Amino acid sequence: MAYDKFKILSTTAVPLPIENVDTDQIIPARFLKATERKGFGDNLFRDWRYHPDNTPKEQFVLNNPIYKGKILVGGKNFGSGSSREHAAWAIYDYGFRCVVSSFFADIFRGNCMNIGVLPVQVSPEFLIKIFEAIEVDPNTEFEVNLPEQTFTIKSTGEKESFEINDYKKENLLNGFDDIDYLLNIKNEIESFAKGTPL
Amino acid sequence: MKKTLFDKVWDSHVVKKVLNGPDVLFIDRHLVHEVTSPVAFLGLKNRNIKVLYPERTFATADHNTPTINQHLPVKDPLSANQLKALEQNAKEHQIPYWGLGHEKNGIVHVIGPENGITLPGATIVCGDSHTSTHGAFGAIAFGIGTSEVEMVLASQCIMQPKPKSMRITINGTLNSAVTPKDVALYIISKLSTSGATGYFVEYAGDVFRQMSMEGRMTVCNLSIEMGARGGMIAPDKKTFDYIKDREFTPKGLDWDKAMNYWNTLYTDDNSVFDHEVTFNGEDIEPMITYGTNPGMGIGISGGIPKSDAIKGGAATYKKSLQYMNFEEGDNMLGKEIDFVFLGSCTNGRIEDFRAFASLVKGRRKANNVTAWLVPGSHKVEDAIKKEGLLDILNEAGFELREPGCSACLAMNDDKIPAGKYAVSTSNRNFEGRQGPGARTLLASPLVAAAAAVTGRVTDPRELMIFETA
Ligand code: SF4
């Protein structure tokens, strides 16, 4: 699935200082019934965001107009639980391009990179600084620099570098996906398949 | 070179290593269900390509399906649409499809093993995190996202870096009423829901060797709940006996050839793991969860931990207890419950029904309890009837539903109402997992049975004393 190329992102951020945010919260199962990848942003954090009668829960951060931007900052172990890529779709579709946390669940992290959302893992100390910066000023800007692999709090100039493997980085910078790569090596795959015992 | 079981299987499936990138891993078996596949098939269509190896792909309908009146059209139009999409996609790409009502239909992780699709030493993926279940047979099995489903359909490969390795060893003997589910919940409570993130786990030691294949599946199933990519157990005689003569298992000379390979599947002595953890089988009690992630579990006779005893995240902890409407320090025993759910890919196999039936036998379902007993597949359903368990269940006031994921994820009609408490044999107690506002207590089939007949959280050992005396 094609997605926008990712290079440098300068934007404000939305804070969600909760640990173990699982994919059932990001998108509850009852919203997984589509057969196309459309409209998932409306149901991002559905049950934290809306009352059962669909009126917004005012205290939830996505309903607070003070907080906006293309970065979502979450607590430790973000994205645990189900493998549903719909969670990453919902985040992308809502308008986020980057998720920051001190720790990500495996499958969620992979899903994000496969659809053009950059997961940035920072140290627990730096994560606290990011939350503090937003608390002091919700309009604080951050810079996510993929070529340099750095995340910067622009108001203070503090920055931390993050890890990503070269292959995934190239993909995100160019908007490529793994299927393009795999289809290119189809011959190798087919000869490998001939030798598999099962 | 000394190799772990995981190394042996992974390394033999690497088609190619990408420089400073992931491995291209060949996938032997791909299981497909209706929820995470439609967008992947759409991707194939947009690229104008076909499934590369339809014979390595198997499709079933489970997540969205009703568990009563399966012979009638599915009422929810969105679910019906998804089910139809899978049927059409399977037909178009000539993939075996076991839809609603088919004799081989059931939860994807239950039908894989019971039809012999799951084999030792295989790589198996599915767009569902509990694919880790199949690791019980010495396979590398894990859940993938929809983009990866599309990759496997298109190329029979995925691209992933090799995970780190962890071995969890439990020696000793389990106490009475302690089941594989309790072992898994115990491990997760010790390691936390992120304790194994980045790792692939091998379970080793007496406790797993003595476990039945069903029990091993329960343990491997829950590997994902501590963040692990997957979990596996070296195959042994039990494994081979289980798979022999199943429909898709190799036969004749192919079987002998496969056995030669399977007999090499163990961790070499003195292999090095990135991380090792050891527990004692004797320390494990029947378990129950009190919070909103599977790591929040305690021995059933214990109390809910105080927030100051919790490492970090006190605010998250309090939010969780608030959702459950529990207080720090509360005892779990005696808490009133409203629903009991026996089923899911964690505990929806025949052995789970045997355990449940053994405890409710000669008793009555409590009046305040609604019980949903949902077999993992038609084959499980048939076995329940054939073994006479259905009569025992009926006499105790329980009914059996039709196979499916049911209340495990509340995507179908089986939803626990807001505010209600459910003792569930499934795998996740996240907020809203079993329905918006639903409160889930994860436990074994024995604990579920004890709750079902008493209407509250009850130590199954209290009800079992007579039988062992
Ligand atoms: S039973 Fe639950 S965990 Fe298992 S496949 Fe179905 S929804 Fe997933």
XYZ file of C-alpha atoms and ligand atoms in Angstrom:
675
model
C 0.000 0.000 0.000
C 1.547 3.266 -1.017
C 2.001 5.958 1.613
C 3.535 9.425 1.841
C 7.297 9.572 1.973
C 8.729 10.412 5.345
C 11.673 12.825 5.686
C 11.553 15.566 8.277
C 8.478 16.306 10.306
C 8.127 19.521 12.323
C 4.936 19.670 14.302
C 3.264 19.860 17.693
C 2.358 16.643 19.511
C -0.562 15.059 21.307
C 0.295 13.558 24.730
C -1.163 10.271 25.990
C 0.817 9.505 29.155
C -0.692 6.078 29.764
C 1.248 2.807 29.855
C 0.337 -0.407 28.034
C -2.023 1.265 25.569
C -3.272 -1.824 23.759
C -4.608 -2.144 20.237
C -8.118 -2.870 21.548
C -8.097 0.701 22.902
C -6.564 2.151 19.752
C -9.321 0.546 17.708
C -11.945 -1.712 19.326
C -12.711 -4.973 17.496
C -16.224 -3.985 16.542
C -14.764 -1.424 14.118
C -12.710 -3.973 12.210
C -15.449 -5.004 9.862
C -14.474 -3.013 6.795
C -13.196 -4.686 3.650
C -11.357 -1.540 2.572
C -8.837 0.646 4.344
C -11.027 3.668 4.860
C -12.386 5.781 7.681
C -10.535 4.166 10.586
C -9.434 7.542 11.997
C -12.993 8.253 13.145
C -12.807 5.302 15.511
C -9.293 5.868 16.817
C -9.494 5.445 20.628
C -13.228 5.152 20.177
C -14.196 4.158 23.724
C -11.850 6.621 25.388
C -12.991 9.346 23.029
C -16.758 8.920 23.014
C -19.532 8.008 25.461
C -21.754 5.086 24.456
C -24.242 7.624 23.035
C -21.447 8.957 20.757
C -21.059 12.285 22.523
C -17.409 13.208 23.001
C -15.727 12.621 26.371
C -14.386 16.100 26.996
C -11.527 15.082 29.225
C -9.954 12.838 26.573
C -6.973 14.422 24.906
C -8.159 14.050 21.298
C -11.229 16.054 22.234
C -9.176 18.883 23.680
C -8.507 21.454 20.938
C -5.381 22.667 22.758
C -3.578 19.524 21.646
C -2.952 18.876 17.995
C -0.180 17.867 15.634
C 1.117 14.906 13.704
C 2.953 13.204 16.545
C 1.300 10.992 19.147
C 3.310 10.536 22.334
C 2.361 7.484 24.392
C 3.521 5.767 27.580
C 5.616 2.638 27.856
C 4.641 -0.550 25.975
C 2.519 1.234 23.404
C 0.526 -0.948 20.985
C 0.474 -4.209 22.921
C -2.059 -6.920 22.187
C -3.605 -7.775 18.878
C -1.809 -7.859 15.526
C -4.550 -5.791 13.902
C -2.900 -3.406 11.483
C -6.137 -1.437 11.724
C -4.623 0.178 14.832
C -1.827 1.660 12.742
C -4.302 2.554 9.982
C -6.460 4.434 12.487
C -3.447 6.393 13.697
C -2.408 7.224 10.131
C -5.914 8.003 8.997
C -6.467 10.366 11.936
C -3.448 12.327 10.744
C -0.535 11.135 12.859
C 2.707 10.313 11.043
C 4.851 9.488 14.056
C 4.289 7.711 17.375
C 6.743 8.244 20.214
C 7.144 6.000 23.250
C 9.851 4.570 25.462
C 8.858 1.041 24.417
C 6.732 -0.457 21.661
C 5.059 -3.814 21.252
C 6.696 -5.744 18.421
C 3.941 -6.387 15.953
C 2.515 -2.883 16.296
C 5.901 -1.346 15.613
C 6.320 -3.437 12.460
C 2.809 -2.646 11.292
C 3.464 1.097 11.683
C 6.581 0.975 9.548
C 4.816 -1.044 6.902
C 2.208 1.669 6.388
C 4.309 4.804 6.744
C 3.924 5.713 10.424
C 7.315 6.164 12.065
C 7.620 4.639 15.544
C 10.273 6.554 17.486
C 11.592 4.870 20.609
C 13.232 7.277 23.060
C 14.684 6.741 26.533
C 12.230 6.829 29.486
C 13.935 10.039 30.706
C 13.576 11.747 27.349
C 9.953 10.650 27.137
C 9.289 12.464 30.426
C 10.954 15.578 29.008
C 8.687 15.443 25.974
C 5.581 15.156 28.166
C 6.834 18.025 30.328
C 7.500 20.230 27.314
C 3.937 19.677 26.090
C 2.554 20.348 29.548
C 4.430 23.649 29.782
C 3.331 24.659 26.305
C 0.966 22.600 24.162
C 2.240 24.520 21.130
C 5.764 23.216 21.590
C 7.138 22.002 18.290
C 9.164 18.868 17.787
C 11.308 17.801 14.886
C 11.468 14.209 13.736
C 14.397 13.928 11.382
C 14.473 10.528 9.703
C 17.634 10.999 7.588
C 19.538 12.041 10.742
C 17.544 9.682 13.018
C 16.975 12.378 15.641
C 14.015 13.627 17.653
C 14.314 17.226 18.895
C 12.346 19.300 21.377
C 12.628 22.567 19.470
C 11.960 24.892 22.407
C 14.902 23.591 24.412
C 17.026 22.172 21.634
C 17.311 18.854 23.482
C 17.557 15.937 21.124
C 17.905 12.211 21.159
C 18.730 9.836 18.351
C 16.610 6.813 17.599
C 17.254 3.499 15.905
C 15.886 2.145 12.678
C 17.458 -0.373 10.333
C 18.849 0.908 7.035
C 16.438 -1.087 4.954
C 13.294 0.243 6.674
C 14.695 3.743 6.675
C 15.187 3.652 2.901
C 11.662 2.339 2.479
C 10.140 5.125 4.574
C 12.218 7.827 2.919
C 11.095 6.649 -0.495
C 7.580 5.433 0.240
C 8.488 1.868 -0.827
C 7.021 -1.231 0.705
C 8.283 -4.771 1.266
C 6.077 -6.258 -1.401
C 7.908 -4.308 -4.083
C 11.105 -5.845 -2.783
C 9.704 -9.373 -2.523
C 8.201 -9.354 -5.999
C 11.613 -8.421 -7.316
C 13.205 -11.535 -5.872
C 10.415 -13.897 -6.895
C 12.803 -16.195 -8.773
C 14.944 -16.695 -5.708
C 11.849 -17.437 -3.642
C 10.555 -19.965 -6.138
C 13.797 -21.898 -6.261
C 13.946 -21.837 -2.445
C 10.387 -23.201 -2.274
C 11.372 -26.214 -4.361
C 13.810 -27.285 -1.684
C 11.486 -26.951 1.319
C 10.473 -30.245 2.883
C 6.932 -29.294 3.935
C 27.819 -24.733 16.104
C 25.334 -25.225 18.930
C 21.895 -24.197 17.816
C 18.660 -23.627 19.620
C 15.430 -25.135 18.349
C 14.435 -21.653 17.232
C 17.707 -21.114 15.337
C 17.332 -24.410 13.520
C 13.862 -23.634 12.238
C 14.437 -19.943 11.514
C 17.787 -20.362 9.764
C 16.507 -23.098 7.508
C 13.771 -20.754 6.250
C 15.887 -17.722 5.387
C 15.721 -17.147 1.642
C 17.997 -14.151 1.821
C 19.468 -11.718 4.309
C 19.093 -8.031 3.520
C 22.220 -6.067 4.398
C 21.560 -4.018 7.563
C 17.974 -5.073 7.300
C 15.574 -7.927 7.924
C 15.699 -11.554 6.805
C 13.463 -12.713 4.000
C 11.741 -15.626 5.705
C 9.943 -18.345 3.759
C 6.548 -19.257 5.174
C 5.373 -22.878 4.949
C 1.776 -22.379 6.014
C -0.422 -19.295 5.908
C -3.720 -19.254 7.776
C -6.261 -16.672 6.748
C -9.467 -15.402 8.361
C -12.080 -12.871 7.379
C -11.031 -9.838 9.420
C -7.403 -9.175 8.572
C -7.388 -10.437 4.988
C -9.759 -8.367 2.797
C -7.457 -5.370 2.486
C -4.562 -7.701 1.676
C -6.526 -9.351 -1.136
C -7.483 -5.899 -2.359
C -3.760 -5.107 -2.496
C -3.178 -8.128 -4.736
C -5.953 -6.978 -6.992
C -4.491 -3.486 -7.248
C -1.142 -4.986 -8.203
C -2.864 -7.398 -10.522
C -1.235 -10.500 -9.037
C -2.419 -13.868 -7.726
C -1.648 -15.817 -4.570
C 1.728 -17.450 -5.254
C 1.144 -20.749 -3.429
C -2.580 -21.280 -2.800
C -1.831 -24.830 -1.584
C 0.096 -23.368 1.352
C -2.803 -21.124 2.302
C -5.893 -22.090 4.317
C -8.917 -19.934 5.083
C -11.580 -20.167 7.765
C -14.289 -17.886 9.135
C -14.215 -17.393 12.915
C -13.947 -13.864 14.329
C -17.179 -12.421 13.008
C -19.360 -15.467 13.102
C -22.418 -15.934 15.307
C -22.326 -18.904 17.695
C -26.004 -19.758 17.459
C -28.151 -20.479 14.415
C -25.209 -20.693 12.078
C -27.471 -22.227 9.449
C -29.278 -18.864 9.100
C -27.847 -15.884 7.175
C -25.512 -13.719 9.298
C -27.588 -10.792 10.557
C -24.989 -8.053 10.901
C -24.540 -6.710 7.353
C -20.908 -5.689 7.913
C -19.954 -9.109 9.244
C -21.844 -10.802 6.445
C -19.980 -8.643 3.961
C -16.588 -9.574 5.381
C -17.466 -13.269 5.382
C -18.599 -13.027 1.807
C -15.415 -11.222 0.813
C -13.331 -14.078 2.235
C -15.400 -16.671 0.443
C -15.003 -14.835 -2.850
C -11.299 -14.197 -2.390
C -10.702 -17.845 -1.521
C -12.576 -18.937 -4.609
C -10.805 -16.503 -6.886
C -7.386 -17.571 -5.644
C -8.261 -21.268 -5.226
C -7.529 -21.394 -1.539
C -9.195 -24.078 0.604
C -11.964 -22.287 2.474
C -13.841 -23.655 5.446
C -16.731 -21.318 5.963
C -19.572 -21.313 8.422
C -21.126 -24.751 8.771
C -18.220 -26.587 7.085
C -17.160 -29.658 9.048
C -13.610 -28.309 9.305
C -14.733 -24.812 10.373
C -13.585 -23.376 13.661
C -11.133 -20.944 15.232
C -8.095 -20.669 13.026
C -5.661 -21.770 15.756
C -7.791 -24.748 16.713
C -8.328 -26.109 13.217
C -4.682 -25.790 12.106
C -3.412 -28.457 14.482
C -6.466 -30.685 14.343
C -6.252 -31.010 10.565
C -2.509 -31.568 10.480
C -1.720 -28.214 8.859
C 0.452 -27.349 11.847
C 3.673 -29.354 11.699
C 6.954 -29.397 13.607
C 9.715 -27.323 12.104
C 7.321 -25.325 9.934
C 7.003 -21.563 9.701
C 3.380 -20.562 10.155
C 1.825 -17.116 10.088
C -1.665 -15.660 10.317
C -3.068 -12.170 10.681
C -3.822 -12.830 14.326
C -1.462 -12.453 17.244
C -2.373 -15.795 18.847
C -0.790 -17.639 15.948
C 1.869 -18.354 18.568
C -0.393 -21.308 19.519
C 1.133 -23.476 16.791
C 4.542 -23.234 18.441
C 3.361 -26.092 20.671
C 4.391 -28.413 17.828
C 7.900 -27.041 17.487
C 6.907 -24.664 14.694
C 7.863 -21.012 14.430
C 4.459 -19.401 14.405
C 3.514 -15.783 14.919
C 0.938 -13.140 14.155
C 1.388 -10.616 11.372
C -0.294 -7.411 10.216
C -2.348 -7.040 7.055
C 0.551 -5.654 4.986
C 2.412 -8.824 5.838
C -0.622 -10.959 4.981
C -0.420 -9.357 1.558
C 3.321 -10.118 1.385
C 2.756 -13.778 2.162
C -0.098 -14.085 -0.309
C 2.045 -12.451 -2.974
C 5.411 -14.065 -2.266
C 5.082 -16.676 0.519
C 7.642 -14.618 2.444
C 7.815 -11.891 5.031
C 10.651 -9.597 5.936
C 11.594 -9.483 9.570
C 14.720 -9.232 11.644
C 15.443 -12.391 13.624
C 14.127 -11.971 17.182
C 16.280 -12.560 20.251
C 15.891 -15.861 22.090
C 14.594 -16.560 25.584
C 14.175 -19.876 27.362
C 11.634 -20.303 30.131
C 12.318 -23.438 32.131
C 9.869 -24.825 34.670
C 10.754 -28.016 36.458
C 8.882 -29.884 39.168
C 5.295 -31.069 39.310
C 2.162 -28.984 39.194
C -0.197 -28.932 42.163
C -3.730 -30.251 41.783
C -6.124 -27.937 39.920
C -3.175 -26.105 38.365
C -3.629 -26.213 34.591
C -1.536 -25.028 31.631
C -3.545 -21.789 31.657
C -2.420 -21.135 35.227
C 1.185 -21.810 34.254
C 0.938 -19.245 31.464
C -0.840 -16.622 33.584
C 1.770 -17.169 36.286
C 4.640 -16.575 33.860
C 3.004 -13.427 32.471
C 2.342 -12.092 35.973
C 6.060 -12.499 36.725
C 7.406 -11.139 33.432
C 4.698 -8.488 32.745
C 2.968 -7.890 29.427
C 6.132 -6.496 27.880
C 8.670 -8.754 29.574
C 9.336 -10.847 26.497
C 8.981 -8.168 23.817
C 11.586 -8.670 21.111
C 12.093 -12.319 22.051
C 11.033 -15.668 20.747
C 10.488 -18.004 23.691
C 11.255 -21.691 24.071
C 9.466 -23.445 26.941
C 11.519 -26.196 28.512
C 11.479 -28.423 31.573
C 9.414 -31.197 33.158
C 6.223 -29.210 33.369
C 5.987 -28.722 29.600
C 7.238 -32.201 28.791
C 4.449 -33.666 30.903
C 1.816 -31.431 29.376
C -0.607 -32.718 26.755
C -0.544 -31.151 23.292
C -3.689 -29.204 24.191
C -1.945 -27.816 27.253
C 1.150 -26.882 25.269
C -1.060 -25.038 22.819
C -2.611 -23.047 25.663
C 0.826 -22.033 26.925
C 2.229 -21.120 23.515
C -1.001 -19.277 22.693
C -0.427 -16.895 25.604
C 3.213 -16.153 24.684
C 2.085 -13.003 22.922
C 0.552 -11.705 26.164
C 4.022 -11.147 27.607
C 5.017 -9.399 24.402
C 6.909 -12.342 22.903
C 6.866 -12.748 19.164
C 6.011 -16.374 19.754
C 6.708 -19.409 21.876
C 7.670 -22.959 21.017
C 8.208 -26.378 22.554
C 10.480 -29.037 21.085
C 8.472 -31.831 19.467
C 8.484 -35.266 21.093
C 6.544 -38.512 20.930
C 3.382 -36.752 22.116
C 3.678 -34.313 19.237
C 4.181 -37.006 16.617
C 1.351 -39.152 18.019
C -0.965 -36.147 17.885
C -0.294 -35.248 14.259
C -0.003 -38.732 12.784
C -2.735 -39.588 10.264
C -4.394 -36.188 10.333
C -5.679 -34.999 6.997
C -2.809 -32.745 5.893
C 0.006 -34.580 7.685
C 2.553 -36.258 5.401
C 1.868 -39.954 4.818
C 3.963 -43.027 4.037
C 7.454 -42.272 2.809
C 6.865 -38.542 3.211
C 6.094 -39.165 6.867
C 9.353 -41.069 7.338
C 11.268 -38.312 5.610
C 9.584 -35.695 7.741
C 10.296 -37.686 10.901
C 13.985 -37.644 10.056
C 13.837 -33.861 10.025
C 11.583 -33.565 13.056
C 13.898 -35.713 15.137
C 16.593 -33.038 14.757
C 14.361 -30.376 16.254
C 15.632 -29.727 19.751
C 17.942 -27.214 21.368
C 21.508 -28.513 21.366
C 23.090 -28.924 24.780
C 25.011 -25.825 25.874
C 23.238 -23.544 23.404
C 23.197 -19.938 24.479
C 19.984 -17.947 24.833
C 19.870 -14.169 25.019
C 17.823 -14.531 28.179
C 16.963 -17.392 30.545
C 14.197 -17.520 33.146
C 13.431 -20.332 35.565
C 10.427 -21.029 37.775
C 9.325 -23.892 40.021
C 6.224 -25.839 39.104
C 5.312 -26.239 42.781
C 5.001 -22.458 43.284
C 2.060 -22.112 40.920
C -1.532 -21.804 42.196
C -4.732 -21.596 40.180
C -4.577 -18.046 38.822
C -7.026 -15.234 38.137
C -6.589 -11.724 36.763
C -7.968 -8.639 38.496
C -6.944 -5.842 36.105
C -6.965 -4.789 32.483
C -3.954 -6.575 31.109
C -3.012 -10.261 31.307
C 0.014 -9.471 33.466
C -2.299 -8.379 36.282
C -2.847 -11.872 37.629
C -2.531 -13.427 41.089
C -2.931 -16.785 42.751
C -6.663 -17.128 43.332
C -6.368 -17.054 47.126
C -4.306 -13.845 47.065
C -5.281 -10.200 47.325
C -5.072 -7.425 44.752
C -1.631 -5.807 45.119
C -1.367 -2.305 46.590
C -0.406 0.393 44.110
C 2.742 1.254 46.087
C 3.953 -2.302 45.527
C 3.661 -1.835 41.755
C 6.789 -0.800 39.902
C 6.117 2.537 38.127
C 2.889 3.428 36.402
C 0.763 3.932 39.557
C -1.631 6.163 37.623
C -2.134 3.501 34.959
C -2.621 0.910 37.712
C -5.278 2.966 39.479
C -7.079 3.650 36.211
C -7.181 -0.077 35.643
C -8.648 -0.894 39.073
C -11.159 1.888 38.637
C -12.329 0.323 35.392
C -12.708 -3.022 37.160
C -14.325 -1.339 40.180
C -11.932 -3.189 42.496
C -9.991 -1.824 45.465
C -6.357 -2.373 46.255
C -6.009 -5.167 48.790
C -9.368 -6.774 47.917
C -9.554 -10.559 47.938
C -10.641 -12.051 44.666
C -12.330 -15.057 46.273
C -16.015 -14.460 46.802
C -16.425 -11.669 44.260
C -19.744 -11.997 42.476
C -19.664 -12.560 38.760
C -22.274 -12.394 35.997
C -20.896 -14.296 33.015
C -18.728 -17.307 32.360
C -17.070 -17.798 28.987
C -15.482 -21.148 28.179
C -13.870 -21.074 24.759
C -11.401 -19.243 22.447
C -8.172 -20.429 20.870
C -6.671 -20.429 24.363
C -9.081 -22.836 26.045
C -11.639 -24.019 23.509
C -10.258 -27.518 22.948
C -11.598 -30.866 24.083
C -9.415 -31.063 27.161
C -10.808 -27.732 28.372
C -14.346 -29.036 28.065
C -13.368 -32.191 29.901
C -11.965 -30.122 32.761
C -15.016 -27.871 32.915
C -17.407 -30.823 32.794
C -15.498 -32.713 35.487
C -16.162 -29.906 37.931
C -19.765 -29.037 37.107
C -20.764 -32.697 37.010
C -23.564 -33.302 39.470
C -23.873 -29.592 40.304
C -26.080 -26.808 38.940
C -25.241 -23.621 37.132
C -25.704 -20.673 39.518
C -28.843 -18.657 38.800
C -27.047 -15.331 38.571
C -24.650 -16.602 35.903
C -25.018 -16.508 32.130
C -22.670 -19.109 30.694
C -21.380 -19.257 27.133
C -19.703 -22.548 26.326
C -18.202 -22.287 22.864
C -16.194 -25.119 21.287
C -13.164 -24.048 19.255
C -14.243 -26.061 16.217
C -16.808 -28.507 14.896
C -14.393 -31.318 15.637
C -14.237 -30.236 19.268
C -18.024 -29.982 19.295
C -18.314 -33.515 17.926
C -15.896 -34.859 20.519
C -17.861 -33.176 23.317
C -20.970 -34.999 22.160
C -19.237 -38.302 21.524
C -17.566 -38.385 24.931
C -20.852 -37.763 26.706
C -19.741 -34.392 28.042
C -22.725 -32.658 26.534
C -25.083 -34.703 28.726
C -23.121 -33.775 31.825
C -23.189 -30.114 30.854
C -26.899 -30.169 30.017
C -27.781 -31.875 33.279
C -25.940 -29.138 35.130
C -27.962 -26.494 33.278
C -25.434 -25.503 30.610
C -25.873 -25.313 26.863
C -23.336 -25.632 24.126
C -23.015 -23.007 21.399
C -21.576 -23.366 17.906
C -17.850 -22.831 17.175
C -16.220 -19.423 16.766
C -14.204 -16.759 18.555
C -17.348 -15.630 20.343
C -16.862 -13.429 23.416
C -13.085 -13.515 23.133
C -13.155 -10.265 21.195
C -16.770 -9.123 21.024
C -16.730 -8.599 17.310
C -19.689 -10.890 16.778
C -22.981 -10.940 18.690
C -21.491 -12.392 21.897
C -20.684 -9.323 23.953
C -20.495 -9.034 27.722
C -22.680 -6.049 28.749
C -21.094 -2.909 30.227
C -20.174 -3.155 33.891
C -20.696 -6.912 34.094
C -18.043 -9.323 35.322
C -17.048 -12.308 33.213
C -14.771 -15.145 34.219
C -13.247 -15.990 30.859
C -10.951 -18.704 29.645
C -9.849 -16.447 26.778
C -6.655 -14.446 26.582
C -7.255 -10.730 26.997
C -8.822 -8.674 29.742
C -8.240 -5.306 28.098
C -10.829 -2.599 28.645
C -13.764 -3.338 26.376
C -12.198 -6.472 24.914
C -15.312 -8.543 25.619
C -17.711 -5.695 24.916
C -17.722 -1.960 25.698
C -17.433 -1.551 29.466
C -17.168 -5.308 30.103
C -14.963 -6.495 32.972
C -12.942 -9.635 32.375
C -11.321 -12.015 34.842
C -9.044 -14.404 32.971
C -8.782 -17.898 34.385
C -8.562 -21.611 33.612
C -11.519 -23.805 32.643
C -11.540 -25.204 36.210
C -11.749 -21.754 37.793
C -14.411 -20.832 35.243
C -16.392 -23.949 36.142
C -16.145 -23.205 39.861
C -17.438 -19.683 39.205
C -20.208 -20.983 36.987
C -21.691 -23.209 39.684
C -21.199 -20.877 42.646
C -21.833 -17.499 40.990
C -18.660 -16.028 42.436
C -14.903 -16.347 42.239
C -14.244 -19.694 43.881
C -11.157 -21.787 44.407
C -11.771 -24.932 42.341
C -9.843 -26.952 44.934
C -12.713 -26.388 47.370
C -15.030 -28.236 45.030
C -12.573 -30.951 44.149
C -11.703 -32.185 47.639
C -14.378 -34.857 47.665
C -13.095 -36.423 44.500
C -9.491 -36.693 45.591
C -10.217 -37.769 49.204
S -10.405 -16.802 19.875
Fe -9.807 -14.726 20.338
S -7.617 -14.661 20.302
Fe -8.264 -16.575 19.330
S -8.302 -16.136 17.152
Fe -10.340 -15.730 17.946
S -10.334 -13.568 18.517
Fe -8.196 -14.163 18.224
